[in-house]
mmCIF file of C-alpha atoms and ligand atoms in Angstrom:
data_model
loop_
_atom_site.group_PDB
_atom_site.id
_atom_site.type_symbol
_atom_site.label_atom_id
_atom_site.label_comp_id
_atom_site.label_asym_id
_atom_site.label_seq_id
_atom_site.Cartn_x
_atom_site.Cartn_y
_atom_site.Cartn_z
ATOM 1 C CA MET A 284 5.132 30.786 -24.013
ATOM 2 C CA GLY A 285 6.490 34.166 -25.118
ATOM 3 C CA LEU A 286 10.058 33.308 -24.163
ATOM 4 C CA ARG A 287 12.702 35.665 -25.536
ATOM 5 C CA ILE A 288 16.439 35.066 -25.588
ATOM 6 C CA GLY A 289 19.099 37.734 -25.984
ATOM 7 C CA GLN A 290 22.865 37.915 -26.106
ATOM 8 C CA GLY A 291 25.275 40.776 -25.664
ATOM 9 C CA ARG A 292 28.976 41.372 -25.655
ATOM 10 C CA ASP A 293 31.269 44.238 -24.757
ATOM 11 C CA ILE A 294 34.969 44.979 -24.680
ATOM 12 C CA HIS A 295 36.930 47.868 -23.264
ATOM 13 C CA ARG A 296 40.556 48.881 -23.385
ATOM 14 C CA PHE A 297 42.592 49.441 -20.236
ATOM 15 C CA GLY A 298 43.735 53.002 -19.472
ATOM 16 C CA ASP A 299 44.856 55.018 -16.503
ATOM 17 C CA GLY A 300 43.454 54.128 -13.115
ATOM 18 C CA ASP A 301 43.644 51.747 -10.200
ATOM 19 C CA HIS A 302 40.500 49.647 -10.577
ATOM 20 C CA VAL A 303 37.993 48.363 -13.116
ATOM 21 C CA MET A 304 34.227 48.291 -12.593
ATOM 22 C CA LEU A 305 32.834 44.816 -13.261
ATOM 23 C CA GLY A 306 29.266 43.821 -12.530
ATOM 24 C CA GLY A 307 28.898 47.016 -10.491
ATOM 25 C CA VAL A 308 31.834 46.080 -8.269
ATOM 26 C CA PRO A 309 35.178 47.932 -8.155
ATOM 27 C CA VAL A 310 37.902 45.373 -8.838
ATOM 28 C CA PRO A 311 41.423 46.536 -7.899
ATOM 29 C CA HIS A 312 43.857 46.564 -10.832
ATOM 30 C CA ASP A 313 47.000 48.449 -11.818
ATOM 31 C CA GLN A 314 45.016 50.057 -14.651
ATOM 32 C CA GLY A 315 41.529 51.454 -15.182
ATOM 33 C CA ILE A 316 39.216 51.416 -18.183
ATOM 34 C CA ARG A 317 39.228 53.902 -21.028
ATOM 35 C CA ALA A 318 35.540 54.547 -21.662
ATOM 36 C CA HIS A 319 32.872 57.214 -21.838
ATOM 37 C CA SER A 320 30.918 55.675 -18.959
ATOM 38 C CA ASP A 321 32.475 53.699 -16.104
ATOM 39 C CA GLY A 322 33.341 51.035 -18.719
ATOM 40 C CA ASP A 323 31.693 48.124 -16.936
ATOM 41 C CA VAL A 324 31.802 45.408 -19.622
ATOM 42 C CA VAL A 325 29.688 43.010 -17.540
ATOM 43 C CA LEU A 326 26.777 45.410 -17.146
ATOM 44 C CA HIS A 327 27.105 46.666 -20.730
ATOM 45 C CA ALA A 328 26.950 43.136 -22.131
ATOM 46 C CA LEU A 329 23.956 42.450 -19.892
ATOM 47 C CA CYS A 330 22.160 45.607 -21.080
ATOM 48 C CA ASP A 331 22.742 44.593 -24.703
ATOM 49 C CA ALA A 332 21.438 41.084 -24.022
ATOM 50 C CA LEU A 333 18.260 42.499 -22.464
ATOM 51 C CA LEU A 334 17.776 44.920 -25.341
ATOM 52 C CA GLY A 335 18.510 42.155 -27.838
ATOM 53 C CA ALA A 336 15.928 39.821 -26.324
ATOM 54 C CA LEU A 337 13.198 42.338 -27.129
ATOM 55 C CA ALA A 338 14.752 43.739 -30.334
ATOM 56 C CA LEU A 339 15.109 47.162 -28.715
ATOM 57 C CA GLY A 340 18.373 48.143 -30.354
ATOM 58 C CA ASP A 341 21.633 48.414 -28.475
ATOM 59 C CA ILE A 342 23.254 50.252 -25.614
ATOM 60 C CA GLY A 343 25.060 52.611 -27.996
ATOM 61 C CA GLY A 344 21.709 53.790 -29.325
ATOM 62 C CA TRP A 345 20.138 54.131 -25.899
ATOM 63 C CA PHE A 346 23.053 55.915 -24.253
ATOM 64 C CA PRO A 347 25.169 57.546 -27.006
ATOM 65 C CA ASP A 348 28.813 58.095 -26.086
ATOM 66 C CA THR A 349 28.570 61.450 -27.859
ATOM 67 C CA ASP A 350 26.049 62.560 -25.240
ATOM 68 C CA ALA A 351 27.592 64.351 -22.239
ATOM 69 C CA GLU A 352 24.709 63.093 -20.086
ATOM 70 C CA TRP A 353 26.291 59.635 -20.039
ATOM 71 C CA ALA A 354 29.886 60.698 -19.339
ATOM 72 C CA GLY A 355 31.278 58.741 -16.392
ATOM 73 C CA THR A 356 27.879 57.144 -15.849
ATOM 74 C CA ASP A 357 27.404 54.452 -13.241
ATOM 75 C CA SER A 358 26.430 51.521 -15.443
ATOM 76 C CA THR A 359 24.072 50.197 -12.776
ATOM 77 C CA GLN A 360 21.916 53.183 -13.690
ATOM 78 C CA LEU A 361 21.960 52.128 -17.350
ATOM 79 C CA LEU A 362 20.993 48.574 -16.405
ATOM 80 C CA THR A 363 18.149 49.833 -14.211
ATOM 81 C CA THR A 364 16.832 51.982 -17.068
ATOM 82 C CA VAL A 365 16.981 49.115 -19.558
ATOM 83 C CA TYR A 366 15.344 46.604 -17.228
ATOM 84 C CA GLN A 367 12.600 49.087 -16.389
ATOM 85 C CA ARG A 368 11.745 49.150 -20.117
ATOM 86 C CA VAL A 369 11.747 45.340 -20.224
ATOM 87 C CA ARG A 370 9.299 45.259 -17.308
ATOM 88 C CA GLU A 371 7.100 47.925 -18.914
ATOM 89 C CA LEU A 372 6.790 45.661 -21.946
ATOM 90 C CA GLY A 373 5.484 42.875 -19.726
ATOM 91 C CA TYR A 374 8.624 40.740 -19.551
ATOM 92 C CA GLN A 375 10.868 39.710 -16.686
ATOM 93 C CA LEU A 376 14.239 38.067 -16.492
ATOM 94 C CA ASN A 377 14.188 34.335 -15.865
ATOM 95 C CA ASN A 378 17.956 33.916 -15.664
ATOM 96 C CA LEU A 379 21.163 35.340 -17.008
ATOM 97 C CA ASP A 380 24.570 33.889 -17.703
ATOM 98 C CA ILE A 381 27.687 36.013 -18.131
ATOM 99 C CA THR A 382 31.260 35.119 -19.049
ATOM 100 C CA VAL A 383 34.052 37.585 -18.309
ATOM 101 C CA LEU A 384 37.125 37.276 -20.531
ATOM 102 C CA ALA A 385 40.185 38.714 -18.817
ATOM 103 C CA GLN A 386 43.837 37.801 -18.574
ATOM 104 C CA LYS A 387 44.135 40.377 -15.777
ATOM 105 C CA PRO A 388 42.938 41.136 -13.153
ATOM 106 C CA ARG A 389 41.879 37.885 -11.529
ATOM 107 C CA ILE A 390 38.085 37.783 -11.595
ATOM 108 C CA ALA A 391 37.161 34.744 -9.505
ATOM 109 C CA PRO A 392 37.516 36.420 -6.074
ATOM 110 C CA HIS A 393 34.939 39.053 -7.130
ATOM 111 C CA VAL A 394 32.299 36.877 -8.777
ATOM 112 C CA ASP A 395 30.090 36.504 -5.696
ATOM 113 C CA ALA A 396 30.006 40.277 -5.110
ATOM 114 C CA MET A 397 29.029 40.841 -8.760
ATOM 115 C CA ARG A 398 26.271 38.238 -8.549
ATOM 116 C CA GLU A 399 24.942 39.862 -5.378
ATOM 117 C CA HIS A 400 25.004 43.318 -6.956
ATOM 118 C CA ILE A 401 23.156 42.201 -10.086
ATOM 119 C CA SER A 402 20.585 40.095 -8.264
ATOM 120 C CA ALA A 403 19.883 43.006 -5.877
ATOM 121 C CA THR A 404 19.668 45.538 -8.730
ATOM 122 C CA LEU A 405 17.240 43.406 -10.749
ATOM 123 C CA ALA A 406 15.420 41.786 -7.804
ATOM 124 C CA LEU A 407 16.391 38.296 -8.977
ATOM 125 C CA PRO A 408 17.114 35.230 -6.852
ATOM 126 C CA PRO A 409 20.882 34.635 -6.611
ATOM 127 C CA ASP A 410 20.628 31.317 -8.465
ATOM 128 C CA ALA A 411 19.239 33.168 -11.494
ATOM 129 C CA VAL A 412 22.509 35.095 -11.861
ATOM 130 C CA SER A 413 25.529 33.207 -13.184
ATOM 131 C CA ILE A 414 28.926 34.797 -13.699
ATOM 132 C CA LYS A 415 31.904 32.853 -14.958
ATOM 133 C CA ALA A 416 35.403 33.951 -15.870
ATOM 134 C CA THR A 417 38.042 32.746 -18.264
ATOM 135 C CA THR A 418 41.383 33.943 -19.527
ATOM 136 C CA THR A 419 42.210 33.663 -23.208
ATOM 137 C CA GLU A 420 45.350 31.642 -22.459
ATOM 138 C CA GLY A 421 47.509 34.619 -23.368
ATOM 139 C CA LEU A 422 46.098 34.809 -26.898
ATOM 140 C CA GLY A 423 44.971 37.982 -28.631
ATOM 141 C CA SER A 424 44.433 41.487 -27.264
ATOM 142 C CA ILE A 425 42.813 40.259 -24.068
ATOM 143 C CA GLY A 426 45.599 37.745 -23.600
ATOM 144 C CA ARG A 427 48.088 40.615 -23.863
ATOM 145 C CA ALA A 428 46.072 42.336 -21.105
ATOM 146 C CA GLU A 429 45.211 45.318 -23.308
ATOM 147 C CA GLY A 430 41.640 45.217 -22.048
ATOM 148 C CA LEU A 431 38.857 42.874 -21.044
ATOM 149 C CA ALA A 432 35.493 41.712 -22.348
ATOM 150 C CA ALA A 433 32.242 40.093 -21.303
ATOM 151 C CA GLU A 434 29.510 38.079 -22.964
ATOM 152 C CA ALA A 435 25.968 37.744 -21.643
ATOM 153 C CA VAL A 436 22.920 35.623 -22.407
ATOM 154 C CA VAL A 437 19.490 36.262 -20.944
ATOM 155 C CA LEU A 438 16.143 34.489 -20.969
HETATM 156 MG MG1 MG B 678 30.853 49.282 -23.031
#
C-alpha cells in the first residue's frame, strides 16, 4: 500500500520574550523561546516526522541554523516547504498525532487553534490533526520549566 510512518521530536529552551510559538499559534507566556527560527517545537517535530517518513533527512539539514536565511523564520513556512516536497514525491498525509510536553505555559486552551492552523496549512480535515499535551509532573528540565518539547507521528 506504500504507507510510510515517521516520527519527530524537538525541544527548545525558554529565553527572553512574552510568548511562545506552538503549532503556528502565539501562546502567551512570561518567557519566549531561545532559537534560531521562531522555535516552534510543534511544527519542527512535525517537519521531522514528515522528513523521517520518506527518509529525507532532518530539519537541521534542510534549514541549517548556521544559515542567516532561516533566522527568525516563521516555522509555518518550513512546514509548507517540507510538505510540498512530500507531495512532489507522490505522498500525502493521512493523519498526524502530536504530543506537547510542557510544564508551563498551559497548552490545552490553545490546542484547537493549533489544530486549525495545521489543518489549514496542510489542507487536511480537522479530524486528521491530533494535538495532545502533557506536563512531566515536575520532573526533569521540562518539569523545571526550562523549556518545552513536542513529539510527532505521521502516516
Ligand atoms: Mg526546533
